[in-house]
Each structure stands twice: as structure tokens, then as C-alpha cells.
Amino acid sequence: DAKTTQPTSMDCAEGRAANLPCNHSTISGNEYVYWYRQIHSQGPQYIIHGLKNNETNEMASLIITEDRKSSTLILPHATLRDTAVYYCIVRSTGTASKLTFGTGTRLQVTL
Amino acid sequence: GAVVSQHPSWVICKSGTSVKIECRSLDFQATTMFWYRQFPKQSLMLMATSNEGSKATYEQGVEKDKFLINHASLTLSTLTVTSAHPEDSSFYICSASLPVGNEQFFGPGTRLTVL
């Protein structure tokens, strides 16, 4: 699976949009971009995933560049409960392919 | 959404004893489950992939005789840490894969402390 690069940490004011970038320049055609987050001392939580089109769900939006070499996770109105480590993972298709976690971005939402 | 549980949520044991951790998919059948380990301030590291009815596939560097995995049903996988030592103290997390769609859903984790 392709490697991803994320900033180590970011801050965001509560109520503002949090934009978390991810570089995956070696992504191949059959690989999806997945985002998970992990709140302290809990298991990771699935957020969203996409192949090449932008995706939106009740938690977030995922913007993937046309060349698919980078993406941005957007939390439209960050709250204190969104403080977590956010992992961007590139993963091939197929049943039960494994997830390889990098170091992620530690997002701190502040008042 | 799909729910995965783990039991116990935390355990403290003496060095040399064995500890069993259970991972259950509560509202779906999971043909594949995964076991991860996370040391403080580090990322999750995949230990093994567990398929129902067959032997687990271990990642490089993970001792299969020390970390016994059993996946006897479509809703239950167990990880047994045998002859635990203080260096095995960690946060153990399982995940289960939906049969369709490929998303993995994670359990809440089990914190193991070996004295």
C-alpha cells in the first residue's frame, strides 16, 4: 500500500472548519483513501473513504485532488470532541485488506 | 453502524501468566478480524490477521506462539498473550471487517499491564 504523509499536529478553533491535509503521491489506481481518527485511549473510529470523487457524510468531507496524489479531510464545524489523532491511510481494494497506520495528525480543537 | 466490543477493557496480571482478550462483532458477521498493538505515544501496529476457521497470519516480528489467536466463529476472535512479561504491557485493539464494503470497525481496546 502507498505511504502517506501528514502534518504532525494542527490546531483549530471551535466552530471553525478543520482542514487536515494528506499526501499520497505514490497511490495507485485501485487504492482508496481512508480516514480514521483515534480519541485518546479509545479504538480508532472510521470517518470516511473515497477513490477519486469527493465524498461527504455526516461527519466530514473528503476532497481528493484530480491526480489523486493528495487529499484533505474537512470537519466543517470542529468541536472540542473532535480533538483526536487523525489517520490518513491508503488501502487497496479487496476483502479484508489490512490497514497500515502512520503517525497521523494530532488535531487540537481549542475554545 | 457496526459495533465491535472487546473484553476486558483493562487487565492487570503478574509476569508469567497468560491473558485472554475477546473481540466480538455484535451486529454483523466478520470473516476477518485484525489485532493491533499500540504502545504509548505510538501508532497502531498490526499484529495479525485472523480468518474464521483458519490459522491467523502474523506480521513480521510477531511471535505466533506467544500471541495465540483463535477465530472459532464469525463473531468472535480471541487473543491470548502467553507468559506475559512487562514489555507486553500495551493497548491491544481488534477490528472486524464487514463482509461487504471493506470497512474495518474497531473495538474500544484492552489495556494490558503486566507487573
mmCIF file with all atom_site columns, C-alpha atoms in Angstrom:
data_model
loop_
_atom_site.group_PDB
_atom_site.id
_atom_site.type_symbol
_atom_site.label_atom_id
_atom_site.label_alt_id
_atom_site.label_comp_id
_atom_site.label_asym_id
_atom_site.label_entity_id
_atom_site.label_seq_id
_atom_site.pdbx_PDB_ins_code
_atom_site.Cartn_x
_atom_site.Cartn_y
_atom_site.Cartn_z
_atom_site.occupancy
_atom_site.B_iso_or_equiv
_atom_site.pdbx_formal_charge
_atom_site.auth_seq_id
_atom_site.auth_comp_id
_atom_site.auth_asym_id
_atom_site.auth_atom_id
_atom_site.pdbx_PDB_model_num
ATOM 1   C CA . ASP A 1 1   ? 0.000   0.000   0.000  1.00 0.00 ? 1   ASP A CA 1
ATOM 2   C CA . ALA A 1 2   ? 1.150   3.537   -0.741 1.00 0.00 ? 2   ALA A CA 1
ATOM 3   C CA . LYS A 1 3   ? 2.679   5.618   2.030  1.00 0.00 ? 3   LYS A CA 1
ATOM 4   C CA . THR A 1 4   ? 1.014   8.774   3.341  1.00 0.00 ? 4   THR A CA 1
ATOM 5   C CA . THR A 1 5   ? 2.464   11.971  4.788  1.00 0.00 ? 5   THR A CA 1
ATOM 6   C CA . GLN A 1 6   ? 0.562   14.116  7.279  1.00 0.00 ? 6   GLN A CA 1
ATOM 7   C CA . PRO A 1 7   ? 1.494   17.082  9.446  1.00 0.00 ? 7   PRO A CA 1
ATOM 8   C CA . THR A 1 8   ? 2.327   16.060  12.980 1.00 0.00 ? 8   THR A CA 1
ATOM 9   C CA . SER A 1 9   ? -0.121  18.410  14.634 1.00 0.00 ? 9   SER A CA 1
ATOM 10  C CA . MET A 1 10  ? -2.681  21.124  13.954 1.00 0.00 ? 10  MET A CA 1
ATOM 11  C CA . ASP A 1 11  ? -4.813  23.475  15.989 1.00 0.00 ? 11  ASP A CA 1
ATOM 12  C CA . CYS A 1 12  ? -8.318  24.640  15.190 1.00 0.00 ? 12  CYS A CA 1
ATOM 13  C CA . ALA A 1 13  ? -10.700 26.987  16.960 1.00 0.00 ? 13  ALA A CA 1
ATOM 14  C CA . GLU A 1 14  ? -14.023 25.516  17.989 1.00 0.00 ? 14  GLU A CA 1
ATOM 15  C CA . GLY A 1 15  ? -16.731 26.227  15.435 1.00 0.00 ? 15  GLY A CA 1
ATOM 16  C CA . ARG A 1 16  ? -14.287 26.736  12.598 1.00 0.00 ? 16  ARG A CA 1
ATOM 17  C CA . ALA A 1 17  ? -13.573 24.283  9.817  1.00 0.00 ? 17  ALA A CA 1
ATOM 18  C CA . ALA A 1 18  ? -10.642 21.936  10.347 1.00 0.00 ? 18  ALA A CA 1
ATOM 19  C CA . ASN A 1 19  ? -8.786  21.076  7.151  1.00 0.00 ? 19  ASN A CA 1
ATOM 20  C CA . LEU A 1 20  ? -6.433  18.139  7.513  1.00 0.00 ? 20  LEU A CA 1
ATOM 21  C CA . PRO A 1 21  ? -4.112  17.502  4.561  1.00 0.00 ? 21  PRO A CA 1
ATOM 22  C CA . CYS A 1 22  ? -2.588  14.226  3.431  1.00 0.00 ? 22  CYS A CA 1
ATOM 23  C CA . ASN A 1 23  ? -0.062  13.490  0.730  1.00 0.00 ? 23  ASN A CA 1
ATOM 24  C CA . HIS A 1 24  ? -0.121  10.122  -1.008 1.00 0.00 ? 24  HIS A CA 1
ATOM 25  C CA . SER A 1 25  ? 1.899   10.727  -4.150 1.00 0.00 ? 25  SER A CA 1
ATOM 26  C CA . THR A 1 26  ? 2.552   7.031   -4.846 1.00 0.00 ? 26  THR A CA 1
ATOM 27  C CA . ILE A 1 27  ? -1.085  5.989   -4.729 1.00 0.00 ? 27  ILE A CA 1
ATOM 28  C CA . SER A 1 28  ? -2.065  3.503   -7.404 1.00 0.00 ? 28  SER A CA 1
ATOM 29  C CA . GLY A 1 29  ? -5.271  3.255   -9.374 1.00 0.00 ? 29  GLY A CA 1
ATOM 30  C CA . ASN A 1 30  ? -7.030  0.671   -7.244 1.00 0.00 ? 30  ASN A CA 1
ATOM 31  C CA . GLU A 1 31  ? -6.191  2.224   -3.885 1.00 0.00 ? 31  GLU A CA 1
ATOM 32  C CA . TYR A 1 32  ? -8.701  4.075   -1.777 1.00 0.00 ? 32  TYR A CA 1
ATOM 33  C CA . VAL A 1 33  ? -8.025  6.888   0.673  1.00 0.00 ? 33  VAL A CA 1
ATOM 34  C CA . TYR A 1 34  ? -9.391  6.167   4.147  1.00 0.00 ? 34  TYR A CA 1
ATOM 35  C CA . TRP A 1 35  ? -9.591  8.424   7.162  1.00 0.00 ? 35  TRP A CA 1
ATOM 36  C CA . TYR A 1 36  ? -9.843  7.229   10.731 1.00 0.00 ? 36  TYR A CA 1
ATOM 37  C CA . ARG A 1 37  ? -9.472  9.080   13.988 1.00 0.00 ? 37  ARG A CA 1
ATOM 38  C CA . GLN A 1 38  ? -8.489  7.971   17.463 1.00 0.00 ? 38  GLN A CA 1
ATOM 39  C CA . ILE A 1 39  ? -9.567  9.785   20.560 1.00 0.00 ? 39  ILE A CA 1
ATOM 40  C CA . HIS A 1 40  ? -7.243  9.239   23.498 1.00 0.00 ? 40  HIS A CA 1
ATOM 41  C CA . SER A 1 41  ? -7.326  5.678   24.884 1.00 0.00 ? 41  SER A CA 1
ATOM 42  C CA . GLN A 1 42  ? -10.068 4.542   22.511 1.00 0.00 ? 42  GLN A CA 1
ATOM 43  C CA . GLY A 1 43  ? -10.143 2.412   19.394 1.00 0.00 ? 43  GLY A CA 1
ATOM 44  C CA . PRO A 1 44  ? -9.951  4.154   16.011 1.00 0.00 ? 44  PRO A CA 1
ATOM 45  C CA . GLN A 1 45  ? -13.189 5.416   14.509 1.00 0.00 ? 45  GLN A CA 1
ATOM 46  C CA . TYR A 1 46  ? -13.927 5.240   10.796 1.00 0.00 ? 46  TYR A CA 1
ATOM 47  C CA . ILE A 1 47  ? -14.657 8.653   9.278  1.00 0.00 ? 47  ILE A CA 1
ATOM 48  C CA . ILE A 1 48  ? -14.822 8.455   5.519  1.00 0.00 ? 48  ILE A CA 1
ATOM 49  C CA . HIS A 1 49  ? -13.175 6.998   2.441  1.00 0.00 ? 49  HIS A CA 1
ATOM 50  C CA . GLY A 1 50  ? -13.013 7.703   -1.277 1.00 0.00 ? 50  GLY A CA 1
ATOM 51  C CA . LEU A 1 51  ? -11.430 6.637   -4.533 1.00 0.00 ? 51  LEU A CA 1
ATOM 52  C CA . LYS A 1 52  ? -11.359 9.724   -6.749 1.00 0.00 ? 52  LYS A CA 1
ATOM 53  C CA . ASN A 1 53  ? -14.590 11.632  -6.282 1.00 0.00 ? 53  ASN A CA 1
ATOM 54  C CA . ASN A 1 54  ? -15.154 13.966  -3.370 1.00 0.00 ? 54  ASN A CA 1
ATOM 55  C CA . GLU A 1 55  ? -17.196 12.384  -0.612 1.00 0.00 ? 55  GLU A CA 1
ATOM 56  C CA . THR A 1 56  ? -19.340 13.766  2.181  1.00 0.00 ? 56  THR A CA 1
ATOM 57  C CA . ASN A 1 57  ? -21.075 12.157  5.118  1.00 0.00 ? 57  ASN A CA 1
ATOM 58  C CA . GLU A 1 58  ? -22.477 13.291  8.431  1.00 0.00 ? 58  GLU A CA 1
ATOM 59  C CA . MET A 1 59  ? -19.035 13.527  9.969  1.00 0.00 ? 59  MET A CA 1
ATOM 60  C CA . ALA A 1 60  ? -16.823 15.073  7.330  1.00 0.00 ? 60  ALA A CA 1
ATOM 61  C CA . SER A 1 61  ? -15.999 15.798  3.717  1.00 0.00 ? 61  SER A CA 1
ATOM 62  C CA . LEU A 1 62  ? -13.138 14.297  1.772  1.00 0.00 ? 62  LEU A CA 1
ATOM 63  C CA . ILE A 1 63  ? -11.599 16.249  -1.076 1.00 0.00 ? 63  ILE A CA 1
ATOM 64  C CA . ILE A 1 64  ? -9.285  14.287  -3.368 1.00 0.00 ? 64  ILE A CA 1
ATOM 65  C CA . THR A 1 65  ? -7.189  16.122  -5.954 1.00 0.00 ? 65  THR A CA 1
ATOM 66  C CA . GLU A 1 66  ? -7.666  15.230  -9.579 1.00 0.00 ? 66  GLU A CA 1
ATOM 67  C CA . ASP A 1 67  ? -4.290  13.495  -9.776 1.00 0.00 ? 67  ASP A CA 1
ATOM 68  C CA . ARG A 1 68  ? -5.142  11.678  -6.508 1.00 0.00 ? 68  ARG A CA 1
ATOM 69  C CA . LYS A 1 69  ? -1.764  12.490  -5.038 1.00 0.00 ? 69  LYS A CA 1
ATOM 70  C CA . SER A 1 70  ? -3.212  14.324  -2.077 1.00 0.00 ? 70  SER A CA 1
ATOM 71  C CA . SER A 1 71  ? -6.436  14.760  -0.180 1.00 0.00 ? 71  SER A CA 1
ATOM 72  C CA . THR A 1 72  ? -7.976  16.910  2.527  1.00 0.00 ? 72  THR A CA 1
ATOM 73  C CA . LEU A 1 73  ? -10.323 15.879  5.281  1.00 0.00 ? 73  LEU A CA 1
ATOM 74  C CA . ILE A 1 74  ? -12.671 18.675  6.275  1.00 0.00 ? 74  ILE A CA 1
ATOM 75  C CA . LEU A 1 75  ? -14.524 18.829  9.563  1.00 0.00 ? 75  LEU A CA 1
ATOM 76  C CA . PRO A 1 76  ? -16.921 21.697  8.810  1.00 0.00 ? 76  PRO A CA 1
ATOM 77  C CA . HIS A 1 77  ? -17.575 22.882  12.355 1.00 0.00 ? 77  HIS A CA 1
ATOM 78  C CA . ALA A 1 78  ? -14.991 21.498  14.731 1.00 0.00 ? 78  ALA A CA 1
ATOM 79  C CA . THR A 1 79  ? -15.944 20.910  18.358 1.00 0.00 ? 79  THR A CA 1
ATOM 80  C CA . LEU A 1 80  ? -13.829 20.062  21.379 1.00 0.00 ? 80  LEU A CA 1
ATOM 81  C CA . ARG A 1 81  ? -14.889 16.438  20.953 1.00 0.00 ? 81  ARG A CA 1
ATOM 82  C CA . ASP A 1 82  ? -13.121 16.351  17.606 1.00 0.00 ? 82  ASP A CA 1
ATOM 83  C CA . THR A 1 83  ? -9.751  16.589  19.369 1.00 0.00 ? 83  THR A CA 1
ATOM 84  C CA . ALA A 1 84  ? -8.031  13.371  18.297 1.00 0.00 ? 84  ALA A CA 1
ATOM 85  C CA . VAL A 1 85  ? -5.304  11.863  16.153 1.00 0.00 ? 85  VAL A CA 1
ATOM 86  C CA . TYR A 1 86  ? -6.446  11.648  12.530 1.00 0.00 ? 86  TYR A CA 1
ATOM 87  C CA . TYR A 1 87  ? -5.013  8.953   10.305 1.00 0.00 ? 87  TYR A CA 1
ATOM 88  C CA . CYS A 1 88  ? -4.976  9.073   6.523  1.00 0.00 ? 88  CYS A CA 1
ATOM 89  C CA . ILE A 1 89  ? -4.499  5.577   5.094  1.00 0.00 ? 89  ILE A CA 1
ATOM 90  C CA . VAL A 1 90  ? -4.177  4.383   1.537  1.00 0.00 ? 90  VAL A CA 1
ATOM 91  C CA . ARG A 1 91  ? -5.526  0.925   1.082  1.00 0.00 ? 91  ARG A CA 1
ATOM 92  C CA . SER A 1 92  ? -6.031  -1.436  -1.803 1.00 0.00 ? 92  SER A CA 1
ATOM 93  C CA . THR A 1 93  ? -9.420  -2.871  -2.616 1.00 0.00 ? 93  THR A CA 1
ATOM 94  C CA . GLY A 1 94  ? -10.392 -6.411  -1.925 1.00 0.00 ? 94  GLY A CA 1
ATOM 95  C CA . THR A 1 95  ? -11.979 -8.067  1.005  1.00 0.00 ? 95  THR A CA 1
ATOM 96  C CA . ALA A 1 96  ? -10.228 -7.595  4.309  1.00 0.00 ? 96  ALA A CA 1
ATOM 97  C CA . SER A 1 97  ? -7.120  -5.844  3.083  1.00 0.00 ? 97  SER A CA 1
ATOM 98  C CA . LYS A 1 98  ? -5.179  -4.588  6.046  1.00 0.00 ? 98  LYS A CA 1
ATOM 99  C CA . LEU A 1 99  ? -4.818  -1.010  7.274  1.00 0.00 ? 99  LEU A CA 1
ATOM 100 C CA . THR A 1 100 ? -1.345  0.391   7.840  1.00 0.00 ? 100 THR A CA 1
ATOM 101 C CA . PHE A 1 101 ? -1.388  3.270   10.304 1.00 0.00 ? 101 PHE A CA 1
ATOM 102 C CA . GLY A 1 102 ? 1.167   6.048   10.069 1.00 0.00 ? 102 GLY A CA 1
ATOM 103 C CA . THR A 1 103 ? 1.789   8.640   12.741 1.00 0.00 ? 103 THR A CA 1
ATOM 104 C CA . GLY A 1 104 ? -1.283  10.716  11.880 1.00 0.00 ? 104 GLY A CA 1
ATOM 105 C CA . THR A 1 105 ? -2.110  14.338  12.672 1.00 0.00 ? 105 THR A CA 1
ATOM 106 C CA . ARG A 1 106 ? -2.901  15.332  16.216 1.00 0.00 ? 106 ARG A CA 1
ATOM 107 C CA . LEU A 1 107 ? -5.756  17.844  15.957 1.00 0.00 ? 107 LEU A CA 1
ATOM 108 C CA . GLN A 1 108 ? -6.306  20.060  18.971 1.00 0.00 ? 108 GLN A CA 1
ATOM 109 C CA . VAL A 1 109 ? -9.585  21.973  18.967 1.00 0.00 ? 109 VAL A CA 1
ATOM 110 C CA . THR A 1 110 ? -9.495  24.970  21.272 1.00 0.00 ? 110 THR A CA 1
ATOM 111 C CA . LEU A 1 111 ? -12.053 27.374  22.681 1.00 0.00 ? 111 LEU A CA 1
ATOM 112 C CA . GLY B 2 1   ? -23.286 1.284   12.479 1.00 0.00 ? 1   GLY B CA 1
ATOM 113 C CA . ALA B 2 2   ? -21.259 -1.865  13.007 1.00 0.00 ? 2   ALA B CA 1
ATOM 114 C CA . VAL B 2 3   ? -20.264 -2.410  16.607 1.00 0.00 ? 3   VAL B CA 1
ATOM 115 C CA . VAL B 2 4   ? -17.221 -4.261  17.858 1.00 0.00 ? 4   VAL B CA 1
ATOM 116 C CA . SER B 2 5   ? -16.684 -4.997  21.529 1.00 0.00 ? 5   SER B CA 1
ATOM 117 C CA . GLN B 2 6   ? -13.663 -6.121  23.491 1.00 0.00 ? 6   GLN B CA 1
ATOM 118 C CA . HIS B 2 7   ? -13.403 -7.776  26.852 1.00 0.00 ? 7   HIS B CA 1
ATOM 119 C CA . PRO B 2 8   ? -11.888 -6.972  29.220 1.00 0.00 ? 8   PRO B CA 1
ATOM 120 C CA . SER B 2 9   ? -11.357 -3.247  28.787 1.00 0.00 ? 9   SER B CA 1
ATOM 121 C CA . TRP B 2 10  ? -8.352  -3.410  31.056 1.00 0.00 ? 10  TRP B CA 1
ATOM 122 C CA . VAL B 2 11  ? -6.418  -6.140  32.826 1.00 0.00 ? 11  VAL B CA 1
ATOM 123 C CA . ILE B 2 12  ? -3.500  -6.278  35.232 1.00 0.00 ? 12  ILE B CA 1
ATOM 124 C CA . CYS B 2 13  ? -1.611  -9.529  35.574 1.00 0.00 ? 13  CYS B CA 1
ATOM 125 C CA . LYS B 2 14  ? 1.555   -10.929 37.057 1.00 0.00 ? 14  LYS B CA 1
ATOM 126 C CA . SER B 2 15  ? 4.566   -11.699 34.927 1.00 0.00 ? 15  SER B CA 1
ATOM 127 C CA . GLY B 2 16  ? 4.473   -15.244 33.591 1.00 0.00 ? 16  GLY B CA 1
ATOM 128 C CA . THR B 2 17  ? 0.701   -15.580 33.463 1.00 0.00 ? 17  THR B CA 1
ATOM 129 C CA . SER B 2 18  ? -1.466  -15.768 30.365 1.00 0.00 ? 18  SER B CA 1
ATOM 130 C CA . VAL B 2 19  ? -4.188  -13.304 29.457 1.00 0.00 ? 19  VAL B CA 1
ATOM 131 C CA . LYS B 2 20  ? -7.054  -13.803 27.028 1.00 0.00 ? 20  LYS B CA 1
ATOM 132 C CA . ILE B 2 21  ? -8.699  -10.893 25.243 1.00 0.00 ? 21  ILE B CA 1
ATOM 133 C CA . GLU B 2 22  ? -12.000 -11.319 23.407 1.00 0.00 ? 22  GLU B CA 1
ATOM 134 C CA . CYS B 2 23  ? -13.153 -9.410  20.344 1.00 0.00 ? 23  CYS B CA 1
ATOM 135 C CA . ARG B 2 24  ? -16.765 -9.652  19.225 1.00 0.00 ? 24  ARG B CA 1
ATOM 136 C CA . SER B 2 25  ? -18.675 -8.234  16.299 1.00 0.00 ? 25  SER B CA 1
ATOM 137 C CA . LEU B 2 26  ? -22.071 -7.534  17.820 1.00 0.00 ? 26  LEU B CA 1
ATOM 138 C CA . ASP B 2 27  ? -24.338 -6.872  14.870 1.00 0.00 ? 27  ASP B CA 1
ATOM 139 C CA . PHE B 2 28  ? -22.597 -8.397  11.891 1.00 0.00 ? 28  PHE B CA 1
ATOM 140 C CA . GLN B 2 29  ? -20.619 -11.440 10.892 1.00 0.00 ? 29  GLN B CA 1
ATOM 141 C CA . ALA B 2 30  ? -16.929 -10.854 10.369 1.00 0.00 ? 30  ALA B CA 1
ATOM 142 C CA . THR B 2 31  ? -14.990 -13.366 8.345  1.00 0.00 ? 31  THR B CA 1
ATOM 143 C CA . THR B 2 32  ? -11.820 -11.424 9.079  1.00 0.00 ? 32  THR B CA 1
ATOM 144 C CA . MET B 2 33  ? -10.640 -9.761  12.248 1.00 0.00 ? 33  MET B CA 1
ATOM 145 C CA . PHE B 2 34  ? -7.424  -7.931  12.922 1.00 0.00 ? 34  PHE B CA 1
ATOM 146 C CA . TRP B 2 35  ? -5.342  -7.498  16.066 1.00 0.00 ? 35  TRP B CA 1
ATOM 147 C CA . TYR B 2 36  ? -3.271  -4.386  16.687 1.00 0.00 ? 36  TYR B CA 1
ATOM 148 C CA . ARG B 2 37  ? -0.963  -3.269  19.453 1.00 0.00 ? 37  ARG B CA 1
ATOM 149 C CA . GLN B 2 38  ? -0.301  0.330   20.432 1.00 0.00 ? 38  GLN B CA 1
ATOM 150 C CA . PHE B 2 39  ? 2.452   1.455   22.778 1.00 0.00 ? 39  PHE B CA 1
ATOM 151 C CA . PRO B 2 40  ? 2.215   4.866   24.483 1.00 0.00 ? 40  PRO B CA 1
ATOM 152 C CA . LYS B 2 41  ? 2.514   7.813   22.101 1.00 0.00 ? 41  LYS B CA 1
ATOM 153 C CA . GLN B 2 42  ? 2.920   5.496   19.139 1.00 0.00 ? 42  GLN B CA 1
ATOM 154 C CA . SER B 2 43  ? 0.694   4.480   16.271 1.00 0.00 ? 43  SER B CA 1
ATOM 155 C CA . LEU B 2 44  ? -1.193  1.228   15.905 1.00 0.00 ? 44  LEU B CA 1
ATOM 156 C CA . MET B 2 45  ? 0.864   -1.710  14.705 1.00 0.00 ? 45  MET B CA 1
ATOM 157 C CA . LEU B 2 46  ? -0.862  -4.654  13.069 1.00 0.00 ? 46  LEU B CA 1
ATOM 158 C CA . MET B 2 47  ? -0.014  -7.907  14.803 1.00 0.00 ? 47  MET B CA 1
ATOM 159 C CA . ALA B 2 48  ? -2.053  -10.455 12.902 1.00 0.00 ? 48  ALA B CA 1
ATOM 160 C CA . THR B 2 49  ? -4.968  -11.090 10.601 1.00 0.00 ? 49  THR B CA 1
ATOM 161 C CA . SER B 2 50  ? -7.473  -13.638 11.800 1.00 0.00 ? 50  SER B CA 1
ATOM 162 C CA . ASN B 2 51  ? -9.770  -15.522 9.459  1.00 0.00 ? 51  ASN B CA 1
ATOM 163 C CA . GLU B 2 52  ? -12.660 -17.575 10.718 1.00 0.00 ? 52  GLU B CA 1
ATOM 164 C CA . GLY B 2 53  ? -11.891 -21.254 10.672 1.00 0.00 ? 53  GLY B CA 1
ATOM 165 C CA . SER B 2 54  ? -8.268  -20.959 9.637  1.00 0.00 ? 54  SER B CA 1
ATOM 166 C CA . LYS B 2 55  ? -4.892  -20.092 11.107 1.00 0.00 ? 55  LYS B CA 1
ATOM 167 C CA . ALA B 2 56  ? -4.045  -16.475 11.690 1.00 0.00 ? 56  ALA B CA 1
ATOM 168 C CA . THR B 2 57  ? -1.493  -14.671 9.566  1.00 0.00 ? 57  THR B CA 1
ATOM 169 C CA . TYR B 2 58  ? 1.097   -12.904 11.701 1.00 0.00 ? 58  TYR B CA 1
ATOM 170 C CA . GLU B 2 59  ? 3.074   -9.818  10.781 1.00 0.00 ? 59  GLU B CA 1
ATOM 171 C CA . GLN B 2 60  ? 6.821   -9.997  10.683 1.00 0.00 ? 60  GLN B CA 1
ATOM 172 C CA . GLY B 2 61  ? 8.349   -9.912  14.134 1.00 0.00 ? 61  GLY B CA 1
ATOM 173 C CA . VAL B 2 62  ? 5.214   -11.057 15.974 1.00 0.00 ? 62  VAL B CA 1
ATOM 174 C CA . GLU B 2 63  ? 5.680   -14.382 17.730 1.00 0.00 ? 63  GLU B CA 1
ATOM 175 C CA . LYS B 2 64  ? 2.781   -16.671 16.906 1.00 0.00 ? 64  LYS B CA 1
ATOM 176 C CA . ASP B 2 65  ? 3.487   -18.949 19.862 1.00 0.00 ? 65  ASP B CA 1
ATOM 177 C CA . LYS B 2 66  ? 3.332   -16.029 22.251 1.00 0.00 ? 66  LYS B CA 1
ATOM 178 C CA . PHE B 2 67  ? 0.254   -14.336 20.820 1.00 0.00 ? 67  PHE B CA 1
ATOM 179 C CA . LEU B 2 68  ? -2.249  -17.093 20.220 1.00 0.00 ? 68  LEU B CA 1
ATOM 180 C CA . ILE B 2 69  ? -5.207  -16.161 18.069 1.00 0.00 ? 69  ILE B CA 1
ATOM 181 C CA . ASN B 2 70  ? -8.393  -18.169 17.747 1.00 0.00 ? 70  ASN B CA 1
ATOM 182 C CA . HIS B 2 71  ? -11.232 -17.202 15.433 1.00 0.00 ? 71  HIS B CA 1
ATOM 183 C CA . ALA B 2 72  ? -13.707 -20.001 16.001 1.00 0.00 ? 72  ALA B CA 1
ATOM 184 C CA . SER B 2 73  ? -16.859 -18.210 14.928 1.00 0.00 ? 73  SER B CA 1
ATOM 185 C CA . LEU B 2 74  ? -17.930 -15.379 12.656 1.00 0.00 ? 74  LEU B CA 1
ATOM 186 C CA . THR B 2 75  ? -18.450 -13.083 15.621 1.00 0.00 ? 75  THR B CA 1
ATOM 187 C CA . LEU B 2 76  ? -15.615 -13.929 17.988 1.00 0.00 ? 76  LEU B CA 1
ATOM 188 C CA . SER B 2 77  ? -11.851 -13.808 17.872 1.00 0.00 ? 77  SER B CA 1
ATOM 189 C CA . THR B 2 78  ? -9.593  -14.205 20.886 1.00 0.00 ? 78  THR B CA 1
ATOM 190 C CA . LEU B 2 79  ? -6.007  -13.141 21.504 1.00 0.00 ? 79  LEU B CA 1
ATOM 191 C CA . THR B 2 80  ? -4.109  -14.901 24.254 1.00 0.00 ? 80  THR B CA 1
ATOM 192 C CA . VAL B 2 81  ? -0.889  -13.362 25.459 1.00 0.00 ? 81  VAL B CA 1
ATOM 193 C CA . THR B 2 82  ? 1.025   -16.318 26.855 1.00 0.00 ? 82  THR B CA 1
ATOM 194 C CA . SER B 2 83  ? 3.635   -15.994 29.600 1.00 0.00 ? 83  SER B CA 1
ATOM 195 C CA . ALA B 2 84  ? 3.174   -12.249 29.668 1.00 0.00 ? 84  ALA B CA 1
ATOM 196 C CA . HIS B 2 85  ? 6.073   -10.009 30.620 1.00 0.00 ? 85  HIS B CA 1
ATOM 197 C CA . PRO B 2 86  ? 6.204   -6.287  31.437 1.00 0.00 ? 86  PRO B CA 1
ATOM 198 C CA . GLU B 2 87  ? 7.282   -5.475  27.879 1.00 0.00 ? 87  GLU B CA 1
ATOM 199 C CA . ASP B 2 88  ? 3.954   -6.905  26.679 1.00 0.00 ? 88  ASP B CA 1
ATOM 200 C CA . SER B 2 89  ? 2.144   -4.122  28.516 1.00 0.00 ? 89  SER B CA 1
ATOM 201 C CA . SER B 2 90  ? 0.293   -2.249  25.806 1.00 0.00 ? 90  SER B CA 1
ATOM 202 C CA . PHE B 2 91  ? -3.069  -1.234  24.388 1.00 0.00 ? 91  PHE B CA 1
ATOM 203 C CA . TYR B 2 92  ? -4.468  -4.110  22.325 1.00 0.00 ? 92  TYR B CA 1
ATOM 204 C CA . ILE B 2 93  ? -7.120  -3.254  19.756 1.00 0.00 ? 93  ILE B CA 1
ATOM 205 C CA . CYS B 2 94  ? -9.100  -5.507  17.465 1.00 0.00 ? 94  CYS B CA 1
ATOM 206 C CA . SER B 2 95  ? -11.056 -4.687  14.359 1.00 0.00 ? 95  SER B CA 1
ATOM 207 C CA . ALA B 2 96  ? -13.572 -6.559  12.272 1.00 0.00 ? 96  ALA B CA 1
ATOM 208 C CA . SER B 2 97  ? -14.122 -6.267  8.584  1.00 0.00 ? 97  SER B CA 1
ATOM 209 C CA . LEU B 2 98  ? -17.583 -6.087  7.069  1.00 0.00 ? 98  LEU B CA 1
ATOM 210 C CA . PRO B 2 99  ? -18.191 -8.842  4.548  1.00 0.00 ? 99  PRO B CA 1
ATOM 211 C CA . VAL B 2 100 ? -19.272 -6.226  2.004  1.00 0.00 ? 100 VAL B CA 1
ATOM 212 C CA . GLY B 2 101 ? -17.793 -2.760  1.597  1.00 0.00 ? 101 GLY B CA 1
ATOM 213 C CA . ASN B 2 102 ? -14.425 -3.490  3.161  1.00 0.00 ? 102 ASN B CA 1
ATOM 214 C CA . GLU B 2 103 ? -14.616 -1.028  6.043  1.00 0.00 ? 103 GLU B CA 1
ATOM 215 C CA . GLN B 2 104 ? -12.992 -2.049  9.293  1.00 0.00 ? 104 GLN B CA 1
ATOM 216 C CA . PHE B 2 105 ? -14.626 -1.244  12.589 1.00 0.00 ? 105 PHE B CA 1
ATOM 217 C CA . PHE B 2 106 ? -12.560 -1.134  15.718 1.00 0.00 ? 106 PHE B CA 1
ATOM 218 C CA . GLY B 2 107 ? -13.160 -2.274  19.233 1.00 0.00 ? 107 GLY B CA 1
ATOM 219 C CA . PRO B 2 108 ? -12.590 0.054   22.201 1.00 0.00 ? 108 PRO B CA 1
ATOM 220 C CA . GLY B 2 109 ? -9.282  -1.579  23.071 1.00 0.00 ? 109 GLY B CA 1
ATOM 221 C CA . THR B 2 110 ? -7.895  -3.526  26.024 1.00 0.00 ? 110 THR B CA 1
ATOM 222 C CA . ARG B 2 111 ? -5.190  -2.061  28.186 1.00 0.00 ? 111 ARG B CA 1
ATOM 223 C CA . LEU B 2 112 ? -2.864  -4.769  29.468 1.00 0.00 ? 112 LEU B CA 1
ATOM 224 C CA . THR B 2 113 ? -0.481  -4.072  32.323 1.00 0.00 ? 113 THR B CA 1
ATOM 225 C CA . VAL B 2 114 ? 1.963   -6.809  33.283 1.00 0.00 ? 114 VAL B CA 1
ATOM 226 C CA . LEU B 2 115 ? 3.588   -6.396  36.668 1.00 0.00 ? 115 LEU B CA 1
#
